[in-house]
CSV table of N, CA and C in Angstrom, one decimal:
chain,number,residue,atom,x,y,z
A,267,PHE,N,2.8,3.9,-8.7
A,267,PHE,CA,2.0,3.0,-7.8
A,267,PHE,C,3.0,2.1,-7.1
A,268,VAL,N,2.6,1.7,-5.9
A,268,VAL,CA,3.3,0.6,-5.2
A,268,VAL,C,2.2,-0.4,-4.7
A,269,ARG,N,2.6,-1.6,-4.6
A,269,ARG,CA,1.7,-2.6,-4.0
A,269,ARG,C,2.2,-3.0,-2.6
A,270,LEU,N,1.4,-3.0,-1.7
A,270,LEU,CA,1.7,-3.5,-0.3
A,270,LEU,C,1.2,-4.9,-0.1
A,271,ARG,N,2.0,-5.6,0.6
A,271,ARG,CA,1.6,-7.0,1.0
A,271,ARG,C,1.9,-7.2,2.4
A,272,GLY,N,1.0,-7.8,3.1
A,272,GLY,CA,1.2,-8.1,4.5
A,272,GLY,C,0.5,-7.1,5.5
A,273,ILE,N,-0.3,-6.2,5.0
A,273,ILE,CA,-1.0,-5.3,5.9
A,273,ILE,C,-2.0,-6.1,6.7
A,274,PRO,N,-2.2,-5.6,8.0
A,274,PRO,CA,-3.2,-6.3,8.8
A,274,PRO,C,-4.6,-6.3,8.2
A,275,PHE,N,-5.3,-7.3,8.4
A,275,PHE,CA,-6.6,-7.4,7.8
A,275,PHE,C,-7.6,-6.4,8.3
A,276,SER,N,-7.3,-5.8,9.5
A,276,SER,CA,-8.1,-4.8,10.1
A,276,SER,C,-7.7,-3.4,9.6
A,277,CYS,N,-6.7,-3.3,8.7
A,277,CYS,CA,-6.2,-2.0,8.3
A,277,CYS,C,-7.2,-1.3,7.4
A,278,ARG,N,-7.2,0.0,7.6
A,278,ARG,CA,-8.0,0.9,6.8
A,278,ARG,C,-7.1,1.9,6.1
A,279,GLU,N,-7.7,2.8,5.2
A,279,GLU,CA,-6.9,3.7,4.4
A,279,GLU,C,-6.1,4.7,5.4
A,280,ARG,N,-6.7,5.0,6.5
A,280,ARG,CA,-6.0,5.9,7.4
A,280,ARG,C,-4.6,5.3,7.9
A,281,GLU,N,-4.6,4.1,8.2
A,281,GLU,CA,-3.4,3.4,8.7
A,281,GLU,C,-2.3,3.4,7.5
A,282,VAL,N,-2.8,3.1,6.3
A,282,VAL,CA,-1.9,3.1,5.2
A,282,VAL,C,-1.3,4.5,5.0
A,283,ASN,N,-2.2,5.5,5.0
A,283,ASN,CA,-1.7,6.9,4.9
A,283,ASN,C,-0.7,7.2,6.0
A,284,ASP,N,-0.9,6.8,7.2
A,284,ASP,CA,0.0,7.0,8.3
A,284,ASP,C,1.4,6.3,8.0
A,285,PHE,N,1.3,5.1,7.5
A,285,PHE,CA,2.5,4.3,7.2
A,285,PHE,C,3.4,5.1,6.2
A,286,PHE,N,2.8,5.8,5.3
A,286,PHE,CA,3.5,6.6,4.3
A,286,PHE,C,3.6,8.1,4.7
A,287,MET,N,3.7,8.4,5.9
A,287,MET,CA,3.8,9.7,6.4
A,287,MET,C,4.9,10.6,5.8
A,288,GLN,N,6.0,10.0,5.5
A,288,GLN,CA,7.1,10.7,4.9
A,288,GLN,C,7.0,10.9,3.4
A,289,ALA,N,6.0,10.3,2.8
A,289,ALA,CA,5.8,10.4,1.3
A,289,ALA,C,4.4,11.0,1.1
A,290,ASN,N,4.2,11.7,0.0
A,290,ASN,CA,3.0,12.3,-0.3
A,290,ASN,C,2.1,11.4,-1.1
A,291,VAL,N,1.1,10.8,-0.5
A,291,VAL,CA,0.1,9.9,-1.2
A,291,VAL,C,-0.8,10.8,-2.0
A,292,ALA,N,-1.1,10.4,-3.2
A,292,ALA,CA,-2.1,11.2,-4.1
A,292,ALA,C,-3.4,11.2,-3.4
A,293,PRO,N,-4.2,12.3,-3.6
A,293,PRO,CA,-5.6,12.3,-3.1
A,293,PRO,C,-6.4,11.0,-3.7
A,294,MET,N,-7.1,10.4,-2.8
A,294,MET,CA,-7.8,9.2,-3.2
A,294,MET,C,-6.9,8.1,-3.8
A,295,GLY,N,-5.6,8.1,-3.3
A,295,GLY,CA,-4.6,7.2,-3.9
A,295,GLY,C,-4.4,5.9,-3.2
A,296,ILE,N,-5.3,5.5,-2.2
A,296,ILE,CA,-5.1,4.3,-1.5
A,296,ILE,C,-6.3,3.4,-1.9
A,297,SER,N,-6.0,2.2,-2.3
A,297,SER,CA,-7.0,1.2,-2.6
A,297,SER,C,-6.7,-0.1,-1.9
A,298,LEU,N,-7.5,-0.5,-1.0
A,298,LEU,CA,-7.4,-1.8,-0.3
A,298,LEU,C,-8.0,-2.9,-1.2
A,299,VAL,N,-7.4,-4.1,-1.2
A,299,VAL,CA,-7.8,-5.2,-2.0
A,299,VAL,C,-8.7,-6.1,-1.2
A,300,TYR,N,-9.8,-6.5,-1.7
A,300,TYR,CA,-10.8,-7.4,-1.1
A,300,TYR,C,-11.0,-8.6,-2.0
A,301,ASN,N,-11.3,-9.8,-1.4
A,301,ASN,CA,-11.5,-11.0,-2.3
A,301,ASN,C,-13.0,-11.0,-2.7
A,302,ALA,N,-13.4,-12.1,-3.3
A,302,ALA,CA,-14.8,-12.2,-3.9
A,302,ALA,C,-15.8,-12.2,-2.8
A,303,ARG,N,-15.4,-12.5,-1.5
A,303,ARG,CA,-16.4,-12.5,-0.4
A,303,ARG,C,-16.3,-11.2,0.4
A,304,ASP,N,-15.7,-10.2,-0.2
A,304,ASP,CA,-15.5,-8.9,0.4
A,304,ASP,C,-14.7,-8.9,1.7
A,305,ALA,N,-13.8,-9.9,1.8
A,305,ALA,CA,-12.9,-9.9,2.9
A,305,ALA,C,-11.5,-9.4,2.5
A,306,PRO,N,-10.8,-8.6,3.4
A,306,PRO,CA,-9.5,-8.1,3.1
A,306,PRO,C,-8.5,-9.1,2.7
A,307,THR,N,-7.6,-8.9,1.8
A,307,THR,CA,-6.6,-9.8,1.4
A,307,THR,C,-5.2,-9.5,2.0
A,308,GLY,N,-5.1,-8.4,2.7
A,308,GLY,CA,-3.8,-8.0,3.2
A,308,GLY,C,-2.9,-7.3,2.2
A,309,GLU,N,-3.5,-6.9,1.1
A,309,GLU,CA,-2.8,-6.1,0.1
A,309,GLU,C,-3.5,-4.8,-0.2
A,310,ALA,N,-2.7,-3.9,-0.7
A,310,ALA,CA,-3.3,-2.5,-1.1
A,310,ALA,C,-2.4,-2.0,-2.2
A,311,PHE,N,-2.9,-1.0,-2.9
A,311,PHE,CA,-2.2,-0.3,-3.9
A,311,PHE,C,-2.2,1.2,-3.5
A,312,VAL,N,-1.1,1.9,-3.7
A,312,VAL,CA,-1.0,3.3,-3.3
A,312,VAL,C,-0.3,4.1,-4.4
A,313,GLU,N,-1.0,5.2,-4.8
A,313,GLU,CA,-0.5,6.1,-5.8
A,313,GLU,C,0.1,7.3,-5.2
A,314,PHE,N,1.3,7.7,-5.7
A,314,PHE,CA,2.0,8.9,-5.2
A,314,PHE,C,1.9,10.0,-6.3
A,315,GLY,N,2.1,11.3,-5.8
A,315,GLY,CA,2.1,12.4,-6.7
A,315,GLY,C,3.2,12.6,-7.6
A,316,ASN,N,4.4,12.1,-7.2
A,316,ASN,CA,5.6,12.2,-8.1
A,316,ASN,C,6.6,11.1,-7.8
A,317,GLY,N,7.7,11.1,-8.6
A,317,GLY,CA,8.7,10.0,-8.5
A,317,GLY,C,9.4,10.1,-7.2
A,318,GLU,N,9.7,11.2,-6.6
A,318,GLU,CA,10.4,11.3,-5.3
A,318,GLU,C,9.6,10.7,-4.2
A,319,ASP,N,8.3,10.9,-4.2
A,319,ASP,CA,7.4,10.3,-3.2
A,319,ASP,C,7.3,8.8,-3.4
A,320,LEU,N,7.3,8.4,-4.7
A,320,LEU,CA,7.3,7.0,-5.0
A,320,LEU,C,8.5,6.3,-4.4
A,321,GLN,N,9.7,6.9,-4.6
A,321,GLN,CA,10.9,6.3,-4.0
A,321,GLN,C,10.9,6.3,-2.5
A,322,ARG,N,10.4,7.4,-1.9
A,322,ARG,CA,10.2,7.4,-0.4
A,322,ARG,C,9.4,6.2,0.0
A,323,GLY,N,8.3,6.0,-0.7
A,323,GLY,CA,7.4,4.9,-0.4
A,323,GLY,C,8.1,3.5,-0.5
A,324,LEU,N,8.8,3.3,-1.6
A,324,LEU,CA,9.6,2.1,-1.8
A,324,LEU,C,10.6,1.8,-0.7
A,325,ASN,N,11.2,2.9,-0.2
A,325,ASN,CA,12.2,2.8,0.9
A,325,ASN,C,11.6,2.3,2.2
A,326,LEU,N,10.3,2.2,2.3
A,326,LEU,CA,9.6,1.7,3.5
A,326,LEU,C,9.4,0.2,3.4
A,327,ASN,N,10.0,-0.5,2.4
A,327,ASN,CA,9.9,-1.9,2.3
A,327,ASN,C,10.4,-2.6,3.6
A,328,ARG,N,9.6,-3.5,4.1
A,328,ARG,CA,10.0,-4.3,5.3
A,328,ARG,C,9.9,-3.5,6.6
A,329,GLN,N,9.3,-2.3,6.6
A,329,GLN,CA,9.1,-1.5,7.8
A,329,GLN,C,7.8,-2.1,8.5
A,330,MET,N,7.7,-1.8,9.7
A,330,MET,CA,6.6,-2.3,10.5
A,330,MET,C,5.3,-1.5,10.5
A,331,MET,N,4.2,-2.2,10.4
A,331,MET,CA,2.9,-1.6,10.6
A,331,MET,C,2.2,-2.4,11.8
A,332,GLY,N,2.2,-1.8,13.0
A,332,GLY,CA,1.8,-2.6,14.1
A,332,GLY,C,2.8,-3.7,14.3
A,333,GLN,N,2.3,-4.9,14.4
A,333,GLN,CA,3.2,-6.1,14.7
A,333,GLN,C,3.7,-6.8,13.4
A,334,ARG,N,3.3,-6.2,12.2
A,334,ARG,CA,3.6,-6.9,11.0
A,334,ARG,C,4.6,-6.1,10.1
A,335,TYR,N,5.5,-6.8,9.4
A,335,TYR,CA,6.3,-6.0,8.5
A,335,TYR,C,5.6,-6.0,7.1
A,336,ILE,N,5.8,-4.9,6.4
A,336,ILE,CA,5.1,-4.7,5.2
A,336,ILE,C,6.0,-4.8,4.0
A,337,GLU,N,5.6,-5.5,3.0
A,337,GLU,CA,6.4,-5.6,1.8
A,337,GLU,C,5.9,-4.5,0.8
A,338,VAL,N,6.8,-3.8,0.2
A,338,VAL,CA,6.4,-2.7,-0.7
A,338,VAL,C,7.1,-3.0,-2.0
A,339,PHE,N,6.3,-3.1,-3.1
A,339,PHE,CA,6.8,-3.4,-4.4
A,339,PHE,C,6.3,-2.3,-5.4
A,340,ARG,N,7.2,-2.0,-6.4
A,340,ARG,CA,6.8,-1.1,-7.4
A,340,ARG,C,5.6,-1.8,-8.2
A,341,SER,N,4.7,-1.0,-8.6
A,341,SER,CA,3.5,-1.6,-9.4
A,341,SER,C,3.1,-0.6,-10.5
A,342,THR,N,2.0,-1.0,-11.1
A,342,THR,CA,1.5,-0.1,-12.2
A,342,THR,C,0.0,0.1,-12.0
A,343,ARG,N,-0.5,1.1,-12.7
A,343,ARG,CA,-1.9,1.3,-12.7
A,343,ARG,C,-2.7,0.1,-13.2
A,344,GLN,N,-2.2,-0.5,-14.3
A,344,GLN,CA,-2.8,-1.7,-14.8
A,344,GLN,C,-2.9,-2.8,-13.8
A,345,GLU,N,-1.8,-3.1,-13.1
A,345,GLU,CA,-1.8,-4.1,-12.1
A,345,GLU,C,-2.9,-3.8,-11.0
A,346,ALA,N,-2.9,-2.5,-10.6
A,346,ALA,CA,-3.9,-2.1,-9.5
A,346,ALA,C,-5.3,-2.3,-10.0
A,347,LEU,N,-5.6,-1.9,-11.3
A,347,LEU,CA,-6.9,-2.0,-11.8
A,347,LEU,C,-7.4,-3.5,-11.9
A,348,SER,N,-6.4,-4.4,-12.3
A,348,SER,CA,-6.8,-5.8,-12.5
A,348,SER,C,-7.0,-6.5,-11.1
A,349,ALA,N,-6.4,-6.0,-10.1
A,349,ALA,CA,-6.5,-6.6,-8.7
A,349,ALA,C,-7.8,-6.1,-8.0
A,350,LEU,N,-8.3,-4.9,-8.4
A,350,LEU,CA,-9.4,-4.3,-7.7
A,350,LEU,C,-10.7,-4.7,-8.4
């Protein structure tokens, strides 16, 4: 898993998938994070199929999505589940 921070609030799963074009995102592997009022937080969790794709994803740290740079951090399933 990786955690993304700084994604545009208007971002959807498709844009996250496009961001990771060079890495293989697991099927149903993108989870956008929403707050208690169902508003986007600018964070997401992404699961990859293998370690190589995970590393490719981590290498995208500070790359641009639209006008914003995206921070990419290594994460865990447990962290993703507690945030969602």
